[in-house]
Each structure stands twice: as structure tokens, then as C-alpha cells.
GROMACS .gro file of C-alpha atoms in nm:
model
  357
    1MET     CA    1  -0.719  -0.839  -1.306
    2THR     CA    2  -1.079  -0.757  -1.401
    3THR     CA    3  -1.173  -0.436  -1.583
    4ARG     CA    4  -1.354  -0.308  -1.274
    5ASP     CA    5  -1.050  -0.362  -1.056
    6ARG     CA    6  -0.825  -0.195  -1.311
    7MET     CA    7  -1.051   0.110  -1.292
    8LEU     CA    8  -1.026   0.104  -0.911
    9GLY     CA    9  -0.649   0.080  -0.944
   10SER     CA   10  -0.653   0.380  -1.179
   11ALA     CA   11  -0.851   0.577  -0.920
   12VAL     CA   12  -0.584   0.495  -0.660
   13VAL     CA   13  -0.316   0.617  -0.901
   14VAL     CA   14  -0.487   0.956  -0.943
   15LEU     CA   15  -0.559   0.998  -0.572
   16TRP     CA   16  -0.203   0.912  -0.474
   17GLY     CA   17  -0.050   1.118  -0.754
   18LEU     CA   18  -0.228   1.427  -0.622
   19ASN     CA   19  -0.119   1.330  -0.270
   20PHE     CA   20   0.217   1.488  -0.336
   21LEU     CA   21   0.069   1.834  -0.384
   22ALA     CA   22  -0.112   1.796  -0.051
   23ILE     CA   23   0.211   1.680   0.116
   24ARG     CA   24   0.402   1.977  -0.022
   25ALA     CA   25   0.136   2.217   0.109
   26GLY     CA   26   0.152   2.059   0.453
   27LEU     CA   27   0.531   2.053   0.470
   28ASP     CA   28   0.548   2.421   0.385
   29HIS     CA   29   0.393   2.479   0.729
   30PHE     CA   30   0.442   2.174   0.957
   31PRO     CA   31   0.761   1.986   1.058
   32ALA     CA   32   0.791   1.661   0.862
   33LEU     CA   33   0.748   1.397   1.134
   34PHE     CA   34   0.483   1.599   1.319
   35PHE     CA   35   0.281   1.633   0.997
   36ALA     CA   36   0.311   1.259   0.931
   37ALA     CA   37   0.185   1.186   1.283
   38LEU     CA   38  -0.096   1.441   1.253
   39ARG     CA   39  -0.235   1.290   0.932
   40PHE     CA   40  -0.284   0.956   1.107
   41ALA     CA   41  -0.390   1.092   1.446
   42VAL     CA   42  -0.687   1.274   1.292
   43LEU     CA   43  -0.824   0.935   1.184
   44ALA     CA   44  -0.698   0.718   1.467
   45ILE     CA   45  -0.909   0.877   1.743
   46PRO     CA   46  -1.253   0.821   1.581
   47VAL     CA   47  -1.141   0.478   1.457
   48LEU     CA   48  -1.061   0.365   1.811
   49ILE     CA   49  -1.404   0.481   1.928
   50PHE     CA   50  -1.634   0.378   1.644
   51VAL     CA   51  -1.469   0.111   1.424
   52PRO     CA   52  -1.445  -0.251   1.549
   53ARG     CA   53  -1.098  -0.398   1.521
   54PRO     CA   54  -1.075  -0.636   1.224
   55ARG     CA   55  -1.018  -1.001   1.309
   56VAL     CA   56  -0.663  -1.025   1.178
   57PRO     CA   57  -0.343  -1.141   1.351
   58LEU     CA   58  -0.192  -0.849   1.542
   59ARG     CA   59   0.155  -0.911   1.395
   60TRP     CA   60   0.033  -0.850   1.040
   61LEU     CA   61  -0.160  -0.539   1.142
   62LEU     CA   62   0.157  -0.409   1.309
   63LEU     CA   63   0.365  -0.488   0.999
   64TYR     CA   64   0.111  -0.304   0.784
   65GLY     CA   65   0.109   0.001   1.012
   66ILE     CA   66   0.485   0.014   1.068
   67GLY     CA   67   0.574  -0.029   0.700
   68PHE     CA   68   0.298   0.166   0.527
   69GLY     CA   69   0.239   0.425   0.799
   70ILE     CA   70   0.558   0.488   0.993
   71LEU     CA   71   0.851   0.401   0.766
   72GLN     CA   72   0.703   0.521   0.438
   73PHE     CA   73   0.586   0.863   0.553
   74ALA     CA   74   0.863   0.933   0.805
   75PHE     CA   75   1.122   0.891   0.530
   76LEU     CA   76   0.917   1.050   0.250
   77PHE     CA   77   0.813   1.359   0.445
   78THR     CA   78   1.166   1.410   0.576
   79ALA     CA   79   1.305   1.377   0.222
   80MET     CA   80   1.061   1.634   0.081
   81ARG     CA   81   1.126   1.867   0.375
   82THR     CA   82   1.501   1.852   0.307
   83GLY     CA   83   1.481   1.935  -0.064
   84MET     CA   84   1.335   1.644  -0.261
   85PRO     CA   85   1.136   1.792  -0.553
   86THR     CA   86   0.767   1.702  -0.546
   87GLY     CA   87   0.753   1.537  -0.888
   88LEU     CA   88   1.076   1.344  -0.836
   89ALA     CA   89   0.955   1.225  -0.495
   90SER     CA   90   0.644   1.079  -0.659
   91LEU     CA   91   0.874   0.888  -0.894
   92VAL     CA   92   1.139   0.753  -0.657
   93LEU     CA   93   0.880   0.636  -0.403
   94GLN     CA   94   0.746   0.393  -0.663
   95THR     CA   95   1.049   0.173  -0.610
   96SER     CA   96   0.799   0.015  -0.371
   97ALA     CA   97   0.675  -0.186  -0.672
   98PRO     CA   98   0.994  -0.386  -0.737
   99PHE     CA   99   1.055  -0.406  -0.360
  100THR     CA  100   0.706  -0.556  -0.317
  101VAL     CA  101   0.756  -0.803  -0.602
  102VAL     CA  102   1.085  -0.922  -0.451
  103LEU     CA  103   0.940  -0.946  -0.098
  104GLY     CA  104   0.630  -1.123  -0.232
  105ALA     CA  105   0.847  -1.382  -0.405
  106LEU     CA  106   1.075  -1.430  -0.104
  107LEU     CA  107   0.823  -1.418   0.181
  108LEU     CA  108   0.493  -1.524   0.021
  109ARG     CA  109   0.646  -1.753  -0.244
  110GLU     CA  110   0.436  -1.589  -0.514
  111ARG     CA  111   0.515  -1.705  -0.865
  112LEU     CA  112   0.562  -1.441  -1.132
  113ARG     CA  113   0.476  -1.508  -1.493
  114PRO     CA  114   0.733  -1.415  -1.758
  115ARG     CA  115   0.498  -1.151  -1.897
  116GLN     CA  116   0.474  -0.990  -1.554
  117LEU     CA  117   0.852  -0.978  -1.527
  118ILE     CA  118   0.878  -0.822  -1.872
  119GLY     CA  119   0.615  -0.560  -1.788
  120LEU     CA  120   0.784  -0.478  -1.460
  121ALA     CA  121   1.121  -0.445  -1.636
  122VAL     CA  122   0.971  -0.210  -1.898
  123ALA     CA  123   0.802   0.006  -1.634
  124SER     CA  124   1.122   0.014  -1.425
  125ALA     CA  125   1.313   0.123  -1.736
  126GLY     CA  126   1.067   0.411  -1.775
  127ILE     CA  127   1.129   0.513  -1.415
  128ALA     CA  128   1.503   0.495  -1.478
  129VAL     CA  129   1.467   0.730  -1.777
  130ILE     CA  130   1.276   0.984  -1.570
  131GLY     CA  131   1.508   0.948  -1.271
  132ALA     CA  132   1.824   0.991  -1.480
  133ASP     CA  133   1.680   1.305  -1.637
  134ARG     CA  134   1.594   1.455  -1.300
  135MET     CA  135   1.887   1.329  -1.093
  136GLY     CA  136   2.049   1.670  -1.085
  137GLU     CA  137   1.750   1.821  -0.904
  138ALA     CA  138   1.796   1.632  -0.576
  139ALA     CA  139   2.089   1.570  -0.341
  140LEU     CA  140   2.186   1.216  -0.247
  141LEU     CA  141   2.036   1.213   0.105
  142PRO     CA  142   1.678   1.304   0.000
  143MET     CA  143   1.699   1.040  -0.274
  144LEU     CA  144   1.811   0.773  -0.025
  145LEU     CA  145   1.540   0.874   0.223
  146THR     CA  146   1.274   0.843  -0.048
  147LEU     CA  147   1.408   0.500  -0.146
  148ALA     CA  148   1.378   0.396   0.219
  149GLY     CA  149   1.019   0.519   0.210
  150GLY     CA  150   0.954   0.296  -0.090
  151PHE     CA  151   1.089  -0.005   0.099
  152GLY     CA  152   0.863   0.080   0.393
  153TRP     CA  153   0.563   0.089   0.159
  154ALA     CA  154   0.660  -0.255   0.028
  155LEU     CA  155   0.673  -0.396   0.381
  156GLY     CA  156   0.328  -0.249   0.441
  157ASN     CA  157   0.200  -0.417   0.124
  158ILE     CA  158   0.318  -0.754   0.252
  159GLY     CA  159   0.159  -0.695   0.593
  160SER     CA  160  -0.170  -0.595   0.429
  161ARG     CA  161  -0.173  -0.903   0.209
  162LEU     CA  162  -0.090  -1.138   0.495
  163ALA     CA  163  -0.359  -0.980   0.711
  164THR     CA  164  -0.627  -1.034   0.447
  165THR     CA  165  -0.525  -1.377   0.317
  166ALA     CA  166  -0.376  -1.554   0.619
  167THR     CA  167  -0.664  -1.509   0.862
  168PRO     CA  168  -0.818  -1.852   0.927
  169GLY     CA  169  -1.180  -1.869   1.035
  170SER     CA  170  -1.250  -1.505   0.949
  171GLU     CA  171  -1.625  -1.479   0.890
  172PRO     CA  172  -1.718  -1.245   0.734
  173PRO     CA  173  -1.396  -1.187   0.536
  174VAL     CA  174  -1.171  -0.901   0.644
  175ASN     CA  175  -1.311  -0.564   0.539
  176PRO     CA  176  -1.033  -0.379   0.352
  177LEU     CA  177  -1.158  -0.036   0.465
  178SER     CA  178  -1.172  -0.149   0.827
  179LEU     CA  179  -0.817  -0.283   0.801
  180THR     CA  180  -0.696   0.043   0.646
  181LEU     CA  181  -0.861   0.250   0.918
  182TRP     CA  182  -0.707   0.040   1.193
  183MET     CA  183  -0.368   0.073   1.027
  184THR     CA  184  -0.389   0.446   1.107
  185VAL     CA  185  -0.398   0.366   1.481
  186ILE     CA  186  -0.038   0.241   1.480
  187PRO     CA  187   0.173   0.535   1.346
  188PRO     CA  188   0.068   0.842   1.555
  189VAL     CA  189   0.237   0.772   1.890
  190PRO     CA  190   0.575   0.655   1.747
  191LEU     CA  191   0.580   0.945   1.500
  192PHE     CA  192   0.490   1.205   1.767
  193VAL     CA  193   0.772   1.066   1.984
  194LEU     CA  194   1.019   1.080   1.694
  195SER     CA  195   0.906   1.435   1.618
  196ALA     CA  196   0.960   1.546   1.979
  197MET     CA  197   1.305   1.387   1.985
  198THR     CA  198   1.433   1.518   1.650
  199GLU     CA  199   1.227   1.830   1.571
  200GLY     CA  200   1.176   1.959   1.923
  201PRO     CA  201   0.886   1.897   2.163
  202ALA     CA  202   0.719   2.233   2.093
  203THR     CA  203   0.792   2.284   1.724
  204GLY     CA  204   0.488   2.098   1.592
  205LEU     CA  205   0.256   2.250   1.850
  206ARG     CA  206   0.368   2.601   1.753
  207ALA     CA  207   0.291   2.527   1.389
  208LEU     CA  208  -0.049   2.388   1.489
  209THR     CA  209  -0.140   2.704   1.681
  210ASP     CA  210  -0.013   2.933   1.403
  211LEU     CA  211  -0.263   2.837   1.135
  212ALA     CA  212  -0.330   3.205   1.064
  213ALA     CA  213   0.011   3.222   0.893
  214PRO     CA  214   0.009   3.249   0.512
  215THR     CA  215   0.091   2.878   0.476
  216GLY     CA  216  -0.168   2.766   0.734
  217PRO     CA  217  -0.488   2.739   0.524
  218ALA     CA  218  -0.314   2.547   0.243
  219ALA     CA  219  -0.161   2.312   0.502
  220LEU     CA  220  -0.505   2.240   0.648
  221LEU     CA  221  -0.646   2.167   0.303
  222GLY     CA  222  -0.351   1.937   0.237
  223LEU     CA  223  -0.412   1.757   0.565
  224ALA     CA  224  -0.782   1.713   0.484
  225TYR     CA  225  -0.697   1.567   0.143
  226LEU     CA  226  -0.443   1.323   0.286
  227VAL     CA  227  -0.684   1.201   0.553
  228THR     CA  228  -0.996   1.159   0.340
  229LEU     CA  229  -0.892   1.089  -0.019
  230GLY     CA  230  -0.533   0.980   0.031
  231THR     CA  231  -0.579   0.745   0.327
  232VAL     CA  232  -0.947   0.644   0.349
  233GLY     CA  233  -1.008   0.648  -0.027
  234GLY     CA  234  -0.675   0.556  -0.185
  235SER     CA  235  -0.536   0.325   0.083
  236GLY     CA  236  -0.874   0.156   0.130
  237LEU     CA  237  -0.897   0.070  -0.239
  238TRP     CA  238  -0.533  -0.038  -0.241
  239THR     CA  239  -0.589  -0.276   0.050
  240TYR     CA  240  -0.894  -0.415  -0.129
  241LEU     CA  241  -0.687  -0.489  -0.441
  242MET     CA  242  -0.403  -0.640  -0.237
  243SER     CA  243  -0.655  -0.876  -0.076
  244ARG     CA  244  -0.777  -1.003  -0.415
  245TYR     CA  245  -0.459  -1.036  -0.619
  246PRO     CA  246  -0.095  -1.138  -0.571
  247ALA     CA  247   0.133  -0.858  -0.452
  248GLY     CA  248   0.330  -0.882  -0.777
  249THR     CA  249   0.014  -0.802  -0.975
  250VAL     CA  250  -0.108  -0.504  -0.773
  251ALA     CA  251   0.223  -0.338  -0.683
  252PRO     CA  252   0.314  -0.234  -1.043
  253LEU     CA  253   0.005  -0.009  -1.050
  254SER     CA  254   0.199   0.224  -0.821
  255LEU     CA  255   0.440   0.281  -1.110
  256LEU     CA  256   0.173   0.502  -1.266
  257VAL     CA  257   0.161   0.737  -0.966
  258PRO     CA  258   0.463   0.948  -1.074
  259VAL     CA  259   0.295   1.016  -1.408
  260VAL     CA  260   0.014   1.193  -1.221
  261GLY     CA  261   0.254   1.339  -0.964
  262ILE     CA  262   0.487   1.493  -1.222
  263ALA     CA  263   0.195   1.628  -1.426
  264ALA     CA  264   0.036   1.783  -1.116
  265ALA     CA  265   0.368   1.938  -1.008
  266TRP     CA  266   0.403   2.079  -1.358
  267LEU     CA  267   0.057   2.238  -1.358
  268VAL     CA  268   0.051   2.364  -0.999
  269LEU     CA  269   0.414   2.409  -0.890
  270ASP     CA  270   0.562   2.496  -1.230
  271GLU     CA  271   0.798   2.196  -1.227
  272THR     CA  272   0.812   2.164  -1.606
  273PRO     CA  273   0.877   1.810  -1.735
  274THR     CA  274   1.129   1.754  -2.011
  275ALA     CA  275   1.084   1.547  -2.324
  276ALA     CA  276   1.276   1.261  -2.162
  277GLN     CA  277   1.043   1.263  -1.863
  278LEU     CA  278   0.736   1.248  -2.088
  279VAL     CA  279   0.886   0.955  -2.282
  280GLY     CA  280   0.966   0.781  -1.956
  281ALA     CA  281   0.611   0.834  -1.830
  282ALA     CA  282   0.472   0.673  -2.147
  283VAL     CA  283   0.704   0.373  -2.099
  284VAL     CA  284   0.589   0.341  -1.738
  285ILE     CA  285   0.224   0.331  -1.845
  286ALA     CA  286   0.295   0.064  -2.106
  287GLY     CA  287   0.493  -0.153  -1.865
  288ALA     CA  288   0.238  -0.130  -1.586
  289PHE     CA  289  -0.044  -0.221  -1.825
  290VAL     CA  290   0.143  -0.530  -1.944
  291THR     CA  291   0.210  -0.636  -1.586
  292VAL     CA  292  -0.144  -0.605  -1.451
  293SER     CA  293  -0.298  -0.763  -1.761
  294ALA     CA  294  -0.079  -1.072  -1.710
  295SER     CA  295  -0.238  -1.174  -1.380
  296ALA     CA  296  -0.388  -1.514  -1.316
  297SER     CA  297  -0.758  -1.596  -1.342
  298PRO     CA  298  -0.993  -1.370  -1.144
  299PRO     CA  299  -1.004  -1.450  -0.773
  300GLY     CA  300  -1.376  -1.510  -0.782
  301MET     CA  301  -1.327  -1.826  -0.991
  302ARG     CA  302  -1.310  -2.110  -0.742
  303ARG     CA  303  -1.317  -2.484  -0.762
  304PRO     CA  304  -1.636  -2.657  -0.651
  305ALA     CA  305  -1.648  -2.748  -0.285
  306ARG     CA  306  -1.572  -3.109  -0.198
  307PRO     CA  307  -1.833  -3.330  -0.037
  308GLU     CA  308  -1.878  -3.270   0.333
  309ALA     CA  309  -1.643  -3.467   0.555
  310ARG     CA  310  -1.795  -3.659   0.841
  311GLY     CA  311  -1.666  -3.878   1.119
  312ASP     CA  312  -1.353  -4.073   1.031
  313GLU     CA  313  -1.334  -3.903   0.692
  314SER     CA  314  -1.255  -3.561   0.848
  315THR     CA  315  -0.880  -3.591   0.816
  316GLU     CA  316  -0.904  -3.701   0.455
  317GLY     CA  317  -1.134  -3.408   0.383
  318MET     CA  318  -0.879  -3.167   0.525
  319GLY     CA  319  -0.615  -3.309   0.294
  320GLU     CA  320  -0.840  -3.251  -0.004
  321ILE     CA  321  -0.901  -2.891   0.101
  322ALA     CA  322  -0.529  -2.830   0.142
  323ARG     CA  323  -0.461  -2.960  -0.207
  324VAL     CA  324  -0.733  -2.746  -0.363
  325THR     CA  325  -0.634  -2.439  -0.163
  326ALA     CA  326  -0.265  -2.431  -0.250
  327VAL     CA  327  -0.280  -2.206  -0.554
  328PRO     CA  328   0.063  -2.043  -0.592
  329GLY     CA  329   0.050  -1.665  -0.590
  330SER     CA  330  -0.326  -1.635  -0.548
  331VAL     CA  331  -0.570  -1.547  -0.274
  332ALA     CA  332  -0.658  -1.862  -0.086
  333ASP     CA  333  -0.970  -2.042  -0.205
  334SER     CA  334  -1.243  -2.010   0.056
  335ALA     CA  335  -1.473  -2.282  -0.075
  336THR     CA  336  -1.455  -2.542   0.202
  337PRO     CA  337  -1.669  -2.841   0.290
  338GLY     CA  338  -1.950  -2.788   0.534
  339GLY     CA  339  -1.846  -2.799   0.897
  340CYS     CA  340  -1.486  -2.689   0.825
  341ASP     CA  341  -1.321  -2.352   0.871
  342PRO     CA  342  -1.130  -2.222   0.568
  343VAL     CA  343  -0.783  -2.362   0.524
  344ILE     CA  344  -0.543  -2.088   0.432
  345GLY     CA  345  -0.255  -2.129   0.188
  346VAL     CA  346  -0.013  -1.840   0.155
  347GLY     CA  347   0.175  -1.873  -0.171
  348GLY     CA  348   0.282  -2.209  -0.300
  349ARG     CA  349   0.460  -2.347   0.009
  350GLY     CA  350   0.329  -2.134   0.292
  351SER     CA  351   0.174  -2.264   0.609
  352ARG     CA  352  -0.172  -2.418   0.600
  353ARG     CA  353  -0.398  -2.438   0.896
  354GLY     CA  354  -0.742  -2.593   0.931
  355ARG     CA  355  -0.991  -2.719   1.181
  356VAL     CA  356  -1.264  -2.979   1.147
  357GLY     CA  357  -1.594  -2.874   1.298
   0.00000   0.00000   0.00000
């Protein structure tokens, strides 16, 4: 991963770490599922009107929206509403990193280097230290709900990566911000329906019309942060990184989010970290750094394009492209001979499709 992209990843870590303060402010006023739906609905309406739909397969866009938008935040918001401490929620949710690595290896056939595995193990050990120290602060159900949210995030990561790397003939390439914005179109209706069924059809509306209550202004500020910096800023940058690097390289960056989340909860909510939590946070940082610094060569480094295929040589040219494209665990090489659409290789043994012009 390049230095520039590491800095972008660090920005995502800060934005998402502070997300948990905004979520807590919103949940102090709104029902959990209604608030989750509201954060996406605020963006979905203008997106439908003004933003062209990205040219990606609908199934991967749906997987992205269902995993990242519906499952992650339905479970996370419900967990925090039912007693999950803010700082601990920021920690447990980062189980999305090992979930993503496993799903990337199983579904995308991404190869992990030994150094990446070591870094991931070190960072996971740091999370275990923090989690063991704070286990007494949360009941079992909120913990399990937050773990389910982490798995939903991992599914969303896979959907995002497939949408940006398995889109043949996409010219220009998929815009990560456009993909992120269109992801917000998927969660509102299912979440509003779930809210009406489980929280009551009028509960969320009453909270929305009672913004003059003491918790109302803070909830609005939390909603504004989640929409602008959490979703457009943080998720947009995250989708960009997922489109450039293997899921196993990008996902461990999320292990740094609880460091920011726990520190913010300490400063703002008076959730004081212990010595064990601080040691665990330092281990997480070290492990995540080892993991992201072990990635393959930058995605911008591509092999030279082969000579243009003509006439009877078209089929042979396609074979050459397929061989050059199949780089295990990397974004597919887009350098193709003239007159051919890109041939996409997902992982080492994924499907490859091409067309001769």
C-alpha cells in the first residue's frame, strides 16, 4: 500500500472512530432501527435524483448495501441501544477484519502472505486483550449483536470489492464515491419496515417530531456527522481503497478504529481506559501496520499491453490477456490490447470474461 493510501486509510480510521460518538448521540433520542434507516434515507433521496447509477452488476451492489448498510448498522445500533458501551462497540465491530480476510480467501481466492497473517494475528491479539479487559461491561446479547454487525460489514466489503473489480467493460472505471452513494439507496426501506415491525410504526416518527427535547439537538448533529463524514467521507474512501487493494490488505485498517473510538469515549463520555486497554491498543496499531505494509506491489504497476489482436489472432490474444490478468489477490490488470474490452480476473481462480471488438 502506498504512503498516500495509508494516509487515506488513517483518515477513515479517525472518521469512523468518531462515528461512535455520533451514534451514541443519535441513539439517546431515536429508536435504533429507525435511526439506522434515517441516516441512509437522508442521502438516498438526493442520490436517486442527481447521481447516475454506477455501471456495476446489481447483485454486487445489493450485497454491498445489504451487508454494509442493513446488517452492520441494524445489529450495531440495536446492540448499543440495549447496553453495549460505546468504546467496546468500536472494538468488537472490528471483527469485520478477520471476517473479511476469511471471506476474501474463500470467495475471492485471495492469497495472503505470511507477514500479513502474522500482522493480523498480532492485531487480533491486541483486540483480545482489550476485549477481555472490558468483557464485564457488556451482557452477552449486545456482544453477539455487535459481532453480527462485524460479519455484515465483512459481507459489504466483499460486495464492494466485487462491484469495483468484476465489472467488465466499465469505461470509465467505477467511481468509488458514486458506488458508496448508491449503496445508501438500498438500506432505508428494509430498515424502516423492520423499525415499524419491531419498534412500533409511530415510535420513530414521534422522536422525529420531538427534536425540541434535550437530546434532540445532539441527535441531529450526530445524524449530520454520520451522513457527511461517516458515510460520504469515510465509506467513500474505504470503497476507494477496497477497489485498489486485496480485501485482506485493506480490512486490517479497521482494527485501528477502536483505538480512536475508545479514546473518544474516554474524553467525551468519561469511559476511562485501563492500562490493559492502552497496551492492547498499541498492539493493534503495530499489527495493523505490519499487515498493510506487507501488501503486494502497487496496483498502478501493470504489465505492458500485448500487441493488438486482429482477425484470426483474436482468440489467441484473449488467451494472452487472461494469462496476464490473473494476478492472485490483486485488482485486475486493465491494460488490454486495442479493440478488446478488459478481461476481469477475480482472485487466482475466479471467472474471466472477455470480448473481442
